[in-house]
Tab-separated table of C-alpha atoms in Angstrom:
chain	number	residue	atom	x	y	z
N	2	MET	CA	-47.291	23.174	2.914
N	3	THR	CA	-43.699	22.096	3.544
N	4	GLN	CA	-41.325	22.782	0.714
N	5	THR	CA	-38.304	20.539	0.202
N	6	PHE	CA	-35.178	21.298	-1.709
N	7	ALA	CA	-32.870	18.869	-3.447
N	8	PRO	CA	-29.227	19.102	-2.468
N	9	THR	CA	-27.292	21.505	-4.629
N	10	PRO	CA	-24.672	19.637	-6.623
N	11	ALA	CA	-21.128	20.833	-6.269
N	12	PRO	CA	-19.486	22.398	-9.283
N	13	ALA	CA	-17.417	20.063	-11.363
N	14	ALA	CA	-13.829	19.801	-10.235
N	15	THR	CA	-11.214	21.294	-12.459
N	16	VAL	CA	-7.527	20.669	-12.742
N	17	PRO	CA	-5.663	23.969	-12.871
N	18	GLY	CA	-3.209	22.984	-15.533
N	19	PRO	CA	-1.584	20.633	-15.511
N	20	THR	CA	0.618	23.096	-13.704
N	21	ARG	CA	4.371	23.091	-13.965
N	22	ALA	CA	4.629	21.347	-10.593
N	23	ARG	CA	2.263	18.569	-11.686
N	24	ARG	CA	4.106	18.057	-14.941
N	25	LEU	CA	7.365	17.777	-13.009
N	26	LEU	CA	5.878	15.281	-10.552
N	27	ARG	CA	4.470	13.255	-13.452
N	28	ALA	CA	7.874	13.124	-15.143
N	29	VAL	CA	9.558	12.073	-11.904
N	30	ALA	CA	6.982	9.309	-11.344
N	31	VAL	CA	7.423	7.952	-14.866
N	32	LEU	CA	11.232	8.126	-14.910
N	33	SER	CA	11.519	6.458	-11.497
N	34	CYS	CA	9.781	3.371	-12.930
N	35	LEU	CA	12.391	2.795	-15.620
N	36	PRO	CA	15.181	1.098	-13.556
N	37	TYR	CA	12.763	-1.469	-12.130
N	38	LEU	CA	11.025	-2.115	-15.458
N	39	GLY	CA	14.390	-2.416	-17.198
N	40	LEU	CA	15.690	-4.981	-14.712
N	41	LYS	CA	12.497	-7.030	-14.848
N	42	ALA	CA	12.476	-7.026	-18.652
N	43	ALA	CA	16.121	-8.159	-18.679
N	44	TRP	CA	15.380	-11.017	-16.270
N	45	ILE	CA	12.402	-12.146	-18.324
N	46	ALA	CA	14.660	-12.152	-21.395
N	47	GLY	CA	17.143	-14.394	-19.607
N	48	SER	CA	19.690	-11.912	-18.257
N	49	ARG	CA	21.313	-12.615	-14.885
N	50	THR	CA	22.159	-8.997	-14.134
N	51	GLY	CA	22.181	-8.580	-10.378
N	52	VAL	CA	21.344	-12.265	-9.776
N	53	PRO	CA	24.244	-14.171	-8.163
N	54	GLU	CA	25.044	-17.801	-8.784
N	55	GLY	CA	23.065	-20.078	-6.486
N	56	SER	CA	20.159	-17.661	-6.100
N	57	ALA	CA	16.748	-19.249	-5.616
N	58	LEU	CA	15.533	-17.076	-8.501
N	59	LEU	CA	17.379	-19.376	-10.896
N	60	ASP	CA	15.721	-22.572	-9.675
N	61	HIS	CA	12.320	-22.121	-11.332
N	62	ARG	CA	12.573	-20.324	-14.654
N	63	VAL	CA	8.850	-20.346	-15.497
N	64	THR	CA	7.827	-19.136	-12.039
N	65	MET	CA	10.387	-16.336	-12.270
N	66	ILE	CA	9.049	-15.212	-15.654
N	67	VAL	CA	5.437	-15.201	-14.442
N	68	ALA	CA	6.281	-13.337	-11.215
N	69	ASN	CA	8.371	-10.771	-13.072
N	70	GLY	CA	5.631	-10.324	-15.661
N	71	VAL	CA	3.082	-9.590	-12.949
N	72	SER	CA	5.399	-7.102	-11.243
N	73	VAL	CA	6.056	-5.358	-14.580
N	74	LEU	CA	2.310	-4.906	-15.060
N	75	LEU	CA	1.923	-3.559	-11.522
N	76	ASP	CA	4.715	-1.019	-11.883
N	77	SER	CA	3.480	0.013	-15.329
N	78	CYS	CA	0.233	1.019	-13.621
N	79	VAL	CA	2.186	3.795	-11.897
N	80	ILE	CA	2.739	5.403	-15.303
N	81	VAL	CA	-0.957	5.101	-16.156
N	82	LEU	CA	-1.956	6.567	-12.786
N	83	ALA	CA	0.443	9.483	-13.231
N	84	LEU	CA	-1.298	10.318	-16.515
N	85	VAL	CA	-4.802	9.966	-15.061
N	86	LEU	CA	-3.925	12.271	-12.175
N	87	THR	CA	-2.598	15.043	-14.399
N	88	ARG	CA	-4.790	15.103	-17.493
N	89	PRO	CA	-8.209	16.828	-17.695
N	90	TRP	CA	-9.863	13.602	-18.856
N	91	GLY	CA	-8.676	11.989	-15.625
N	92	LEU	CA	-11.464	13.778	-13.759
N	93	ARG	CA	-14.018	11.817	-15.767
N	94	VAL	CA	-12.646	8.436	-14.710
N	95	PRO	CA	-15.142	6.674	-12.393
N	96	ALA	CA	-14.142	7.076	-8.773
N	97	TRP	CA	-13.798	3.335	-8.079
N	98	LEU	CA	-11.711	2.773	-11.217
N	99	LEU	CA	-9.102	5.233	-9.974
N	100	ALA	CA	-9.397	4.746	-6.216
N	101	PHE	CA	-8.807	0.985	-6.182
N	102	PRO	CA	-5.505	0.888	-8.123
N	103	MET	CA	-4.349	3.986	-6.254
N	104	TRP	CA	-5.121	2.257	-2.955
N	105	VAL	CA	-3.151	-0.800	-4.103
N	106	ALA	CA	-0.215	1.356	-5.197
N	107	THR	CA	-0.271	3.162	-1.860
N	108	GLY	CA	-0.402	-0.121	0.016
N	109	LEU	CA	2.524	-1.641	-1.864
N	110	LEU	CA	4.770	1.434	-1.790
N	111	ALA	CA	4.168	2.736	1.744
N	112	PRO	CA	5.927	-0.130	3.611
N	113	ILE	CA	8.953	0.215	1.325
N	114	MET	CA	9.066	3.969	1.839
N	115	ALA	CA	8.975	3.471	5.604
N	116	GLY	CA	10.971	0.255	5.902
N	117	PHE	CA	13.908	0.624	3.501
N	118	PRO	CA	15.426	3.747	5.137
N	119	LEU	CA	15.104	2.029	8.516
N	120	GLN	CA	16.822	-1.052	7.111
N	121	LEU	CA	19.700	1.087	5.853
N	122	LEU	CA	19.995	2.603	9.305
N	123	THR	CA	20.101	-0.773	11.055
N	124	ARG	CA	22.668	-2.033	8.564
N	125	ALA	CA	24.841	0.987	9.299
N	126	LEU	CA	24.586	0.044	12.976
N	127	GLY	CA	25.724	-3.523	12.263
N	128	GLY	CA	22.488	-5.395	11.573
N	129	ASP	CA	22.486	-8.398	9.228
N	130	THR	CA	20.640	-8.276	5.912
N	131	ALA	CA	18.380	-10.531	3.906
N	132	THR	CA	20.753	-10.372	0.928
N	133	ALA	CA	23.970	-11.323	2.695
N	134	PRO	CA	24.975	-14.990	2.480
N	135	GLY	CA	24.948	-16.916	5.703
N	136	PRO	CA	25.124	-20.495	6.964
N	137	GLY	CA	22.888	-22.615	4.768
N	138	ARG	CA	21.667	-19.599	2.827
N	139	GLU	CA	22.608	-18.439	-0.676
N	140	PRO	CA	22.442	-14.733	-1.580
N	141	PHE	CA	19.104	-13.867	-3.180
N	142	LEU	CA	20.098	-10.754	-5.155
N	143	GLN	CA	23.177	-8.592	-5.289
N	144	GLU	CA	23.015	-5.736	-2.819
N	145	TRP	CA	23.006	-2.956	-5.420
N	146	VAL	CA	19.737	-4.251	-6.913
N	147	PHE	CA	17.830	-3.467	-3.730
N	148	GLY	CA	19.372	-0.009	-3.555
N	149	VAL	CA	18.394	0.848	-7.129
N	150	VAL	CA	14.928	-0.698	-7.039
N	151	TYR	CA	13.833	0.486	-3.587
N	152	THR	CA	15.142	3.992	-4.175
N	153	GLY	CA	13.028	4.049	-7.328
N	154	PHE	CA	10.007	2.837	-5.361
N	155	ILE	CA	10.455	5.592	-2.777
N	156	VAL	CA	10.636	8.253	-5.497
N	157	GLN	CA	7.562	6.736	-7.167
N	158	GLY	CA	5.662	6.830	-3.896
N	159	LEU	CA	6.553	10.448	-3.179
N	160	ALA	CA	5.721	11.696	-6.672
N	161	LEU	CA	2.568	9.633	-7.135
N	162	GLY	CA	1.396	10.412	-3.613
N	163	ALA	CA	1.806	14.147	-4.149
N	164	LEU	CA	-0.107	13.946	-7.442
N	165	PHE	CA	-2.937	12.008	-5.819
N	166	VAL	CA	-3.232	14.457	-2.923
N	167	LEU	CA	-3.576	17.340	-5.395
N	168	TYR	CA	-6.086	15.415	-7.504
N	169	ALA	CA	-8.130	14.234	-4.521
N	170	ARG	CA	-8.246	17.755	-3.107
N	171	ASP	CA	-9.687	19.048	-6.385
N	172	ARG	CA	-12.232	16.258	-6.854
N	173	TRP	CA	-13.157	14.973	-3.396
N	174	GLY	CA	-11.912	17.563	-0.907
N	175	HIS	CA	-15.466	18.249	0.286
N	176	LEU	CA	-15.698	14.734	1.731
N	177	TRP	CA	-13.167	15.326	4.506
N	178	ARG	CA	-13.722	18.949	5.402
N	179	GLY	CA	-14.141	19.798	9.057
N	180	ARG	CA	-13.345	17.943	12.253
N	181	LEU	CA	-14.557	14.662	13.668
N	182	ARG	CA	-16.889	16.378	16.132
N	183	GLU	CA	-18.774	17.907	13.187
N	184	LEU	CA	-19.628	14.546	11.625
N	185	PRO	CA	-23.250	13.393	11.953
N	186	VAL	CA	-23.928	10.508	14.324
N	187	GLY	CA	-24.969	8.120	11.537
N	188	VAL	CA	-22.059	8.837	9.233
N	189	VAL	CA	-21.089	5.141	9.520
N	190	GLY	CA	-23.890	2.561	9.545
N	191	ALA	CA	-24.292	0.102	12.406
N	192	PRO	CA	-23.183	-2.944	10.360
N	193	TYR	CA	-19.897	-1.256	9.502
N	194	ARG	CA	-19.368	-0.179	13.090
N	195	ALA	CA	-19.648	-3.863	13.966
N	196	VAL	CA	-17.199	-4.733	11.186
N	197	ALA	CA	-14.690	-2.219	12.552
N	198	VAL	CA	-14.899	-3.632	16.076
N	199	ALA	CA	-14.710	-7.263	14.921
N	200	THR	CA	-11.743	-6.454	12.674
N	201	ALA	CA	-9.931	-4.724	15.527
N	202	ILE	CA	-10.254	-7.981	17.491
N	203	LEU	CA	-9.175	-10.062	14.494
N	204	ALA	CA	-6.116	-7.827	14.040
N	205	SER	CA	-4.773	-8.948	17.399
N	206	LEU	CA	-3.413	-12.182	15.875
N	207	PRO	CA	-1.250	-10.786	13.044
N	208	LEU	CA	-0.373	-7.819	15.242
N	209	ALA	CA	0.863	-10.003	18.095
N	210	VAL	CA	2.820	-12.338	15.809
N	211	ARG	CA	4.422	-9.491	13.845
N	212	LEU	CA	5.355	-7.745	17.106
N	213	TYR	CA	6.867	-10.964	18.429
N	214	TRP	CA	8.981	-11.349	15.278
N	215	ALA	CA	9.970	-7.667	15.327
N	216	CYS	CA	11.258	-8.112	18.874
N	217	GLY	CA	13.510	-10.988	17.809
N	218	GLY	CA	11.248	-14.010	18.230
N	219	THR	CA	11.902	-16.805	15.744
N	220	ALA	CA	9.112	-19.334	16.329
N	221	GLY	CA	7.291	-20.002	13.070
N	222	LEU	CA	9.975	-18.338	10.931
N	223	GLY	CA	12.181	-19.879	8.274
N	224	ASP	CA	15.940	-19.408	8.486
N	225	GLU	CA	15.921	-16.780	5.703
N	226	ASN	CA	13.546	-14.598	7.748
N	227	ARG	CA	15.713	-14.462	10.858
N	228	THR	CA	17.559	-11.270	10.010
N	229	THR	CA	17.521	-7.690	11.207
N	230	ASP	CA	16.056	-6.658	7.860
N	231	PHE	CA	12.968	-8.771	8.459
N	232	GLN	CA	12.663	-7.565	12.039
N	233	VAL	CA	12.502	-4.004	10.714
N	234	LEU	CA	9.845	-4.983	8.172
N	235	ASP	CA	7.808	-6.708	10.848
N	236	GLY	CA	8.026	-3.572	12.957
N	237	THR	CA	6.711	-1.419	10.102
N	238	HIS	CA	3.830	-3.843	9.539
N	239	VAL	CA	2.951	-3.588	13.231
N	240	ALA	CA	2.756	0.196	12.819
N	241	PHE	CA	0.571	-0.070	9.713
N	242	LEU	CA	-1.816	-2.525	11.375
N	243	VAL	CA	-2.183	-0.225	14.370
N	244	GLY	CA	-2.679	2.792	12.091
N	245	ALA	CA	-5.404	1.033	10.118
N	246	VAL	CA	-7.315	-0.091	13.203
N	247	VAL	CA	-7.024	3.228	15.050
N	248	GLY	CA	-7.939	5.272	11.967
N	249	ALA	CA	-11.060	3.215	11.284
N	250	LEU	CA	-12.207	3.265	14.907
N	251	LEU	CA	-11.767	7.035	15.108
N	252	LEU	CA	-13.962	7.461	12.032
N	253	VAL	CA	-16.585	5.004	13.183
N	254	PHE	CA	-16.995	6.344	16.722
N	255	ARG	CA	-15.951	9.966	16.053
N	256	ARG	CA	-13.285	9.886	18.761
N	257	GLY	CA	-10.475	12.394	18.905
N	258	ARG	CA	-13.136	14.951	18.123
N	259	VAL	CA	-10.739	17.856	17.564
N	260	LEU	CA	-8.895	15.961	14.831
N	261	PRO	CA	-9.494	16.932	11.207
N	262	VAL	CA	-11.491	14.254	9.387
N	263	ALA	CA	-8.619	13.921	6.932
N	264	VAL	CA	-6.281	12.486	9.600
N	265	PRO	CA	-8.079	9.207	10.483
N	266	LEU	CA	-9.299	8.883	6.892
N	267	ALA	CA	-5.752	9.099	5.537
N	268	SER	CA	-4.543	6.691	8.218
N	269	THR	CA	-7.243	4.184	7.261
N	270	TRP	CA	-6.489	4.599	3.540
N	271	VAL	CA	-2.716	4.184	3.727
N	272	CYS	CA	-2.499	1.631	6.522
N	273	SER	CA	-5.327	-0.644	5.348
N	274	GLY	CA	-3.709	-0.693	1.914
N	275	ALA	CA	-0.331	-1.601	3.402
N	276	ALA	CA	-1.863	-4.386	5.509
N	277	ALA	CA	-4.019	-5.862	2.759
N	278	CYS	CA	-1.673	-5.543	-0.202
N	279	TRP	CA	1.520	-6.666	1.494
N	280	GLY	CA	-0.272	-9.414	3.355
N	281	GLY	CA	-1.745	-10.615	0.056
N	282	TRP	CA	1.518	-10.235	-1.849
N	283	VAL	CA	3.534	-12.255	0.673
N	284	LEU	CA	0.745	-14.804	0.930
N	285	LEU	CA	0.862	-15.197	-2.843
N	286	ALA	CA	4.637	-15.640	-2.677
N	287	THR	CA	4.173	-18.550	-0.272
N	288	LEU	CA	2.474	-20.473	-3.074
N	289	ALA	CA	5.682	-20.522	-5.130
N	290	PRO	CA	7.202	-24.017	-5.433
N	291	ALA	CA	10.075	-24.912	-3.112
N	292	ASP	CA	12.400	-27.861	-3.610
N	293	ASP	CA	13.521	-27.885	0.010
N	294	PRO	CA	10.747	-28.397	2.586
N	295	ALA	CA	12.684	-26.062	4.904
N	296	ASP	CA	12.082	-23.207	2.439
N	297	ARG	CA	8.308	-23.548	2.593
N	298	PRO	CA	6.437	-21.077	4.796
N	299	THR	CA	5.273	-22.328	8.153
N	300	ALA	CA	1.613	-22.537	9.084
N	301	LEU	CA	2.058	-19.564	11.436
N	302	MET	CA	3.497	-17.420	8.630
N	303	THR	CA	0.635	-18.320	6.285
N	304	LEU	CA	-1.972	-17.643	8.972
N	305	THR	CA	-0.376	-14.317	9.876
N	306	TYR	CA	-0.204	-13.079	6.278
N	307	ALA	CA	-3.777	-14.191	5.592
N	308	GLY	CA	-4.986	-12.474	8.760
N	309	GLN	CA	-3.137	-9.277	7.884
N	310	MET	CA	-4.657	-9.229	4.392
N	311	THR	CA	-8.154	-9.839	5.781
N	312	VAL	CA	-7.817	-7.042	8.323
N	313	GLY	CA	-6.701	-4.601	5.641
N	314	LEU	CA	-9.568	-5.483	3.304
N	315	LEU	CA	-12.224	-5.210	6.015
N	316	LEU	CA	-10.971	-1.857	7.274
N	317	ALA	CA	-10.749	-0.552	3.716
N	318	SER	CA	-14.433	-1.442	3.322
N	319	VAL	CA	-15.206	0.659	6.406
N	320	GLY	CA	-13.358	3.642	4.923
N	321	THR	CA	-15.115	3.177	1.593
N	322	HIS	CA	-18.489	3.053	3.322
N	323	PHE	CA	-17.682	6.290	5.136
N	324	LEU	CA	-16.861	8.075	1.865
N	325	VAL	CA	-19.973	6.757	0.094
N	326	ARG	CA	-22.272	7.794	2.973
N	327	ARG	CA	-20.565	11.154	3.268
N	328	SER	CA	-20.968	11.780	-0.463
N	329	ALA	CA	-24.637	10.793	-0.369
N	330	ALA	CA	-25.307	13.038	2.644
N	331	LEU	CA	-23.815	15.988	0.777
N	332	GLY	CA	-25.811	15.143	-2.336
N	333	ILE	CA	-22.702	14.988	-4.496
N	334	ARG	CA	-21.730	12.190	-6.839
N	335	PRO	CA	-18.125	11.051	-6.376
C-alpha cells in the first residue's frame, strides 16, 4: 500500500521586534509624507503656496480639489503600510490586501526615485525643465515645490521599500529561494506563458513610442512635453517596460538559470508596477478638462499610456500566478 503525506506547513512567520532599525525606518517613512500632505491640504484649503500666477492648476478649482484629495489619500496609505509592515498584527493581514497597495506604492514611487535624480543631473548640464516658463507656456509650479515633494517621495520609497523587503523575507521568503534552474517545469501554467509572450509583443508599441520620445522625437507630443525633463522620464519608462517584460519571461521560461529566483521576480514586481501605475495615472490625468484644444493629449499619447498600463497589469498577473503556484506547490498558505 502506498502511503501519502500531506505537505508540512511552514511555521508562522514572526517579526523580530519591531527592532530599532524597523522603528527608525517607520518613523522616516511617516515623517517624509508630511511635506507633501501639508502642501496638498493647503491647496485644497485655497492656499496658493508654490503655485505661480497663470498656472493651469488655478483654472479648474473643483478638478484641483478632487485631484489633490485623491493624492492625499494615496500618500496617506504610505503611513498605513508603514504600520502594517512593522506591527505584529501586520502578519495576519491577508496577502492580497497588503500586496496590492504595496505594488501600487512601488509602481508610483520607483519612477520618481529613478527619474528625479537624472532630471537634476540633466538640468545641471543645461537641460530645460517642465517647470520653467517658455514660449506659449506658463509655469506649472514653482521649482522648489518639486524639490521638496520629490525628495520626500524618494525618502518614502527607500524607507517603505526597506520595510517591505524585511517583512516579505519573514513572511514569504520561502517562495523565492533557490535559482531559476531549480524551479519545476510547470511552475507557470501554459495560459500564463501565452499571456507573457503576447504581452511582450504588445509592449513593443509603448516601448517604441517612449523610446522615440526619449531620443528627442516630438510627433504626438504637446508643447509642454517637449522638454529634457520629459525625455528623461520617457527614458526611465523605457527601462521599466523592458525590466517588466524580461523579468516575466525569465520566470516563465526559466532562462538565465543561474540567476536567483528573487532577481526576475523583483524585476517583474517593481517594473510591472511602474508601467501599470504610471501609465494609469497619466491616462487618468488626460481626462482632466482643458480649455485650449492644444493642451489636450494627442491620440498617440493616450494610446501609449493605455498600452503601458495594460502591459504592466498583464505582467503583474503573471508574477502573481507564479507566487500562487509556488505557494501551492510548497503546501504553504501565503
